[in-house]
């Protein structure tokens, strides 16, 4: 009986290990520099010949450059993902610099493929996220220079500059290409548009309000 129980435990451990490997397999080489010109896609980019890898494949310069926020809501993102550093391909990480104007914000959005860890370099930010249904808890914190905050993968989150000066933050993400879905743009600015009567029911407002928002996005 004890032997059967032990064998059952061993099988469970092996099965768990197999499932884990199937979800996020280990690399079979030191790196897989993305061949960005290859049209073949295999859940990422095809590797170029490792013997042709050079330092530039693992390098990016310019994260120190101050960017003037250019969006209507007052923020600008400088991404550093696999498109900027081909050597990130298959390594599961990326980052970004975010510049915020006073009263500017990185509006509610999600990263479908990555958890985010945000570090404030300058200024004061209100950062928050909302948990999933049915609780929909709003968890937030005012961050100062040197503070760090985490946004779990897939959850709607935002940052807003609540200080009187420009703010800067660095975001690390657990994906070479985490993706971003800005809620307002996705819901009200889709192409083609989501029917306004559908959104009117969903948001419990007059259809004309929906059409007004859609016209702005």
mmCIF file of C-alpha atoms in Angstrom:
data_model
loop_
_atom_site.group_PDB
_atom_site.id
_atom_site.type_symbol
_atom_site.label_atom_id
_atom_site.label_comp_id
_atom_site.label_asym_id
_atom_site.label_seq_id
_atom_site.Cartn_x
_atom_site.Cartn_y
_atom_site.Cartn_z
ATOM 1 C CA UNK A 1 0.000 0.000 0.000
ATOM 2 C CA UNK A 2 2.820 2.387 0.922
ATOM 3 C CA UNK A 3 4.606 1.529 -2.331
ATOM 4 C CA UNK A 4 1.477 2.292 -4.363
ATOM 5 C CA UNK A 5 1.027 5.618 -2.572
ATOM 6 C CA UNK A 6 4.672 6.534 -3.176
ATOM 7 C CA UNK A 7 4.353 5.616 -6.848
ATOM 8 C CA UNK A 8 1.220 7.769 -7.121
ATOM 9 C CA UNK A 9 3.061 10.765 -5.614
ATOM 10 C CA UNK A 10 5.972 10.280 -8.015
ATOM 11 C CA UNK A 11 3.561 10.201 -10.978
ATOM 12 C CA UNK A 12 1.893 13.434 -9.780
ATOM 13 C CA UNK A 13 5.261 15.178 -9.433
ATOM 14 C CA UNK A 14 6.309 14.054 -12.912
ATOM 15 C CA UNK A 15 2.990 15.186 -14.362
ATOM 16 C CA UNK A 16 3.298 18.585 -12.683
ATOM 17 C CA UNK A 17 6.839 18.974 -13.989
ATOM 18 C CA UNK A 18 5.694 18.025 -17.471
ATOM 19 C CA UNK A 19 2.856 20.569 -17.425
ATOM 20 C CA UNK A 20 5.186 23.266 -16.154
ATOM 21 C CA UNK A 21 7.666 22.577 -18.928
ATOM 22 C CA UNK A 22 4.897 22.554 -21.494
ATOM 23 C CA UNK A 23 3.777 26.020 -20.370
ATOM 24 C CA UNK A 24 7.163 27.733 -20.252
ATOM 25 C CA UNK A 25 9.911 25.524 -21.728
ATOM 26 C CA UNK A 26 13.532 26.113 -20.901
ATOM 27 C CA UNK A 27 15.838 27.470 -23.573
ATOM 28 C CA UNK A 28 17.807 24.918 -25.549
ATOM 29 C CA UNK A 29 20.560 27.414 -26.333
ATOM 30 C CA UNK A 30 22.194 30.453 -24.763
ATOM 31 C CA UNK A 31 19.962 32.877 -26.656
ATOM 32 C CA UNK A 32 17.670 33.236 -29.661
ATOM 33 C CA UNK A 33 18.307 36.590 -31.328
ATOM 34 C CA UNK A 34 15.150 37.495 -33.251
ATOM 35 C CA UNK A 35 15.334 37.577 -37.020
ATOM 36 C CA UNK A 36 12.906 40.483 -37.364
ATOM 37 C CA UNK A 37 12.898 40.226 -41.169
ATOM 38 C CA UNK A 38 11.705 36.617 -41.228
ATOM 39 C CA UNK A 39 7.970 36.274 -41.911
ATOM 40 C CA UNK A 40 7.707 32.955 -40.072
ATOM 41 C CA UNK A 41 6.248 33.244 -36.550
ATOM 42 C CA UNK A 42 6.437 30.475 -33.936
ATOM 43 C CA UNK A 43 5.041 32.196 -30.823
ATOM 44 C CA UNK A 44 7.850 34.674 -31.155
ATOM 45 C CA UNK A 45 10.519 35.252 -33.771
ATOM 46 C CA UNK A 46 12.727 32.798 -35.602
ATOM 47 C CA UNK A 47 16.301 32.728 -34.302
ATOM 48 C CA UNK A 48 19.071 33.978 -36.491
ATOM 49 C CA UNK A 49 22.334 32.045 -36.649
ATOM 50 C CA UNK A 50 23.931 32.480 -33.186
ATOM 51 C CA UNK A 51 27.337 32.779 -34.832
ATOM 52 C CA UNK A 52 26.064 35.983 -36.448
ATOM 53 C CA UNK A 53 24.996 37.535 -33.133
ATOM 54 C CA UNK A 54 26.693 40.819 -32.284
ATOM 55 C CA UNK A 55 26.683 43.163 -29.296
ATOM 56 C CA UNK A 56 24.114 45.423 -30.983
ATOM 57 C CA UNK A 57 21.571 42.569 -30.795
ATOM 58 C CA UNK A 58 21.599 42.918 -26.993
ATOM 59 C CA UNK A 59 21.897 46.700 -26.716
ATOM 60 C CA UNK A 60 19.644 49.763 -26.585
ATOM 61 C CA UNK A 61 20.611 53.381 -25.997
ATOM 62 C CA UNK A 62 18.448 56.372 -25.123
ATOM 63 C CA UNK A 63 16.499 55.466 -22.012
ATOM 64 C CA UNK A 64 18.004 58.533 -20.332
ATOM 65 C CA UNK A 65 16.409 60.891 -22.876
ATOM 66 C CA UNK A 66 13.583 63.013 -21.480
ATOM 67 C CA UNK A 67 10.520 62.712 -23.715
ATOM 68 C CA UNK A 68 7.851 65.408 -23.897
ATOM 69 C CA UNK A 69 4.463 63.746 -23.362
ATOM 70 C CA UNK A 70 2.676 63.836 -26.705
ATOM 71 C CA UNK A 71 -0.597 62.006 -26.080
ATOM 72 C CA UNK A 72 -3.878 63.747 -25.318
ATOM 73 C CA UNK A 73 -3.790 62.412 -21.761
ATOM 74 C CA UNK A 74 -0.231 63.555 -21.063
ATOM 75 C CA UNK A 75 2.179 60.629 -21.178
ATOM 76 C CA UNK A 76 4.764 59.091 -23.505
ATOM 77 C CA UNK A 77 6.205 55.568 -23.465
ATOM 78 C CA UNK A 78 9.686 54.619 -24.658
ATOM 79 C CA UNK A 79 9.489 50.835 -25.136
ATOM 80 C CA UNK A 80 12.443 48.467 -24.892
ATOM 81 C CA UNK A 81 11.096 45.118 -26.043
ATOM 82 C CA UNK A 82 12.125 42.535 -28.628
ATOM 83 C CA UNK A 83 11.541 45.044 -31.428
ATOM 84 C CA UNK A 84 14.275 47.278 -29.985
ATOM 85 C CA UNK A 85 16.546 44.513 -28.630
ATOM 86 C CA UNK A 86 16.296 41.377 -30.799
ATOM 87 C CA UNK A 87 18.329 39.471 -28.208
ATOM 88 C CA UNK A 88 15.324 39.586 -25.850
ATOM 89 C CA UNK A 89 13.577 37.026 -28.054
ATOM 90 C CA UNK A 90 12.516 34.010 -25.902
ATOM 91 C CA UNK A 91 13.970 35.510 -22.686
ATOM 92 C CA UNK A 92 10.612 36.646 -21.276
ATOM 93 C CA UNK A 93 11.494 40.192 -20.191
ATOM 94 C CA UNK A 94 11.236 43.769 -21.436
ATOM 95 C CA UNK A 95 10.955 47.272 -20.021
ATOM 96 C CA UNK A 96 9.800 50.778 -20.805
ATOM 97 C CA UNK A 97 10.386 54.359 -19.743
ATOM 98 C CA UNK A 98 7.247 56.402 -19.088
ATOM 99 C CA UNK A 99 7.231 60.216 -19.010
ATOM 100 C CA UNK A 100 4.227 62.003 -17.488
ATOM 101 C CA UNK A 101 3.273 65.663 -17.767
ATOM 102 C CA UNK A 102 1.733 67.348 -14.707
ATOM 103 C CA UNK A 103 -1.810 65.938 -14.410
ATOM 104 C CA UNK A 104 -0.898 63.442 -17.132
ATOM 105 C CA UNK A 105 -1.717 59.773 -16.882
ATOM 106 C CA UNK A 106 -1.040 56.393 -18.401
ATOM 107 C CA UNK A 107 -4.764 55.588 -18.628
ATOM 108 C CA UNK A 108 -6.405 52.296 -17.578
ATOM 109 C CA UNK A 109 -4.972 49.437 -19.611
ATOM 110 C CA UNK A 110 -3.856 45.823 -19.371
ATOM 111 C CA UNK A 111 -0.854 43.779 -20.472
ATOM 112 C CA UNK A 112 -2.285 40.432 -21.603
ATOM 113 C CA UNK A 113 1.081 38.676 -21.551
ATOM 114 C CA UNK A 114 3.047 40.181 -18.688
ATOM 115 C CA UNK A 115 3.205 41.274 -15.055
ATOM 116 C CA UNK A 116 4.585 44.803 -14.596
ATOM 117 C CA UNK A 117 6.851 46.153 -11.869
ATOM 118 C CA UNK A 118 7.041 49.963 -11.836
ATOM 119 C CA UNK A 119 9.820 52.059 -10.280
ATOM 120 C CA UNK A 120 9.379 55.829 -9.895
ATOM 121 C CA UNK A 121 12.501 57.786 -10.832
ATOM 122 C CA UNK A 122 11.102 61.320 -10.499
ATOM 123 C CA UNK A 123 7.859 62.882 -9.328
ATOM 124 C CA UNK A 124 4.749 61.606 -7.591
ATOM 125 C CA UNK A 125 2.404 59.031 -9.110
ATOM 126 C CA UNK A 126 -0.911 57.538 -8.084
ATOM 127 C CA UNK A 127 -0.782 53.908 -9.215
ATOM 128 C CA UNK A 128 -3.575 51.382 -8.975
ATOM 129 C CA UNK A 129 -5.198 48.260 -10.353
ATOM 130 C CA UNK A 130 -8.578 46.519 -10.151
ATOM 131 C CA UNK A 131 -8.955 42.856 -9.243
ATOM 132 C CA UNK A 132 -11.075 40.499 -11.335
ATOM 133 C CA UNK A 133 -14.812 39.784 -11.002
ATOM 134 C CA UNK A 134 -16.775 39.558 -8.822
ATOM 135 C CA UNK A 135 -14.805 41.554 -6.208
ATOM 136 C CA UNK A 136 -13.440 44.290 -8.536
ATOM 137 C CA UNK A 137 -11.364 45.677 -5.665
ATOM 138 C CA UNK A 138 -9.450 48.879 -6.394
ATOM 139 C CA UNK A 139 -5.940 48.695 -4.924
ATOM 140 C CA UNK A 140 -3.870 51.876 -5.147
ATOM 141 C CA UNK A 141 -0.896 53.708 -3.682
ATOM 142 C CA UNK A 142 0.694 57.144 -4.036
ATOM 143 C CA UNK A 143 4.304 56.590 -5.087
ATOM 144 C CA UNK A 144 7.306 58.818 -4.554
ATOM 145 C CA UNK A 145 10.816 58.732 -6.049
ATOM 146 C CA UNK A 146 12.354 55.311 -5.411
ATOM 147 C CA UNK A 147 9.030 53.561 -4.720
ATOM 148 C CA UNK A 148 8.082 50.336 -6.492
ATOM 149 C CA UNK A 149 4.615 48.949 -7.325
ATOM 150 C CA UNK A 150 3.499 45.733 -9.027
ATOM 151 C CA UNK A 151 0.607 45.239 -11.460
ATOM 152 C CA UNK A 152 -0.341 41.537 -11.784
ATOM 153 C CA UNK A 153 -0.615 40.116 -15.291
ATOM 154 C CA UNK A 154 -3.840 40.881 -17.148
ATOM 155 C CA UNK A 155 -5.383 43.223 -14.554
ATOM 156 C CA UNK A 156 -6.573 46.716 -15.491
ATOM 157 C CA UNK A 157 -4.180 49.307 -14.063
ATOM 158 C CA UNK A 158 -3.027 52.913 -14.488
ATOM 159 C CA UNK A 159 -0.606 55.581 -13.275
ATOM 160 C CA UNK A 160 -1.435 59.272 -12.858
ATOM 161 C CA UNK A 161 0.911 62.151 -12.145
ATOM 162 C CA UNK A 162 -0.479 63.809 -9.017
ATOM 163 C CA UNK A 163 2.532 66.059 -8.480
ATOM 164 C CA UNK A 164 3.247 69.547 -9.761
ATOM 165 C CA UNK A 165 6.237 68.603 -11.945
ATOM 166 C CA UNK A 166 6.951 66.073 -14.664
ATOM 167 C CA UNK A 167 7.300 62.478 -13.509
ATOM 168 C CA UNK A 168 9.351 59.566 -14.832
ATOM 169 C CA UNK A 169 9.081 55.831 -14.186
ATOM 170 C CA UNK A 170 10.698 52.643 -15.439
ATOM 171 C CA UNK A 171 8.467 49.597 -15.952
ATOM 172 C CA UNK A 172 9.820 46.051 -16.122
ATOM 173 C CA UNK A 173 7.579 43.409 -17.708
ATOM 174 C CA UNK A 174 7.672 39.622 -17.651
ATOM 175 C CA UNK A 175 7.395 39.173 -21.415
ATOM 176 C CA UNK A 176 9.517 40.048 -24.424
ATOM 177 C CA UNK A 177 6.317 41.497 -25.924
ATOM 178 C CA UNK A 178 3.711 41.984 -23.156
ATOM 179 C CA UNK A 179 1.170 43.751 -25.373
ATOM 180 C CA UNK A 180 -1.064 46.573 -24.223
ATOM 181 C CA UNK A 181 -4.836 47.031 -24.382
ATOM 182 C CA UNK A 182 -5.908 50.578 -23.504
ATOM 183 C CA UNK A 183 -9.473 50.208 -22.235
ATOM 184 C CA UNK A 184 -10.934 53.416 -23.664
ATOM 185 C CA UNK A 185 -9.327 52.891 -27.070
ATOM 186 C CA UNK A 186 -10.375 49.245 -27.255
ATOM 187 C CA UNK A 187 -13.986 49.818 -26.174
ATOM 188 C CA UNK A 188 -14.756 53.180 -27.782
ATOM 189 C CA UNK A 189 -12.162 53.395 -30.551
ATOM 190 C CA UNK A 190 -12.322 49.929 -32.133
ATOM 191 C CA UNK A 191 -12.343 49.577 -35.918
ATOM 192 C CA UNK A 192 -15.047 48.913 -36.919
ATOM 193 C CA UNK A 193 -16.894 50.426 -33.968
ATOM 194 C CA UNK A 194 -18.732 48.353 -31.394
ATOM 195 C CA UNK A 195 -22.438 49.221 -31.925
ATOM 196 C CA UNK A 196 -23.316 52.171 -29.693
ATOM 197 C CA UNK A 197 -26.527 50.542 -28.477
ATOM 198 C CA UNK A 198 -24.483 47.588 -27.179
ATOM 199 C CA UNK A 199 -22.211 49.923 -25.227
ATOM 200 C CA UNK A 200 -25.152 52.017 -24.010
ATOM 201 C CA UNK A 201 -26.621 48.944 -22.337
ATOM 202 C CA UNK A 202 -23.249 47.828 -20.980
ATOM 203 C CA UNK A 203 -22.492 51.226 -19.416
ATOM 204 C CA UNK A 204 -26.120 52.031 -18.567
ATOM 205 C CA UNK A 205 -26.001 55.460 -20.239
ATOM 206 C CA UNK A 206 -27.753 57.194 -23.113
ATOM 207 C CA UNK A 207 -26.669 56.085 -26.582
ATOM 208 C CA UNK A 208 -25.720 59.667 -27.488
ATOM 209 C CA UNK A 209 -23.129 59.712 -24.705
ATOM 210 C CA UNK A 210 -21.515 56.621 -26.209
ATOM 211 C CA UNK A 211 -21.498 58.208 -29.666
ATOM 212 C CA UNK A 212 -19.882 61.344 -28.245
ATOM 213 C CA UNK A 213 -17.087 59.335 -26.665
ATOM 214 C CA UNK A 214 -16.592 57.302 -29.842
ATOM 215 C CA UNK A 215 -16.268 60.500 -31.859
ATOM 216 C CA UNK A 216 -13.386 61.640 -29.641
ATOM 217 C CA UNK A 217 -11.477 58.348 -30.035
#
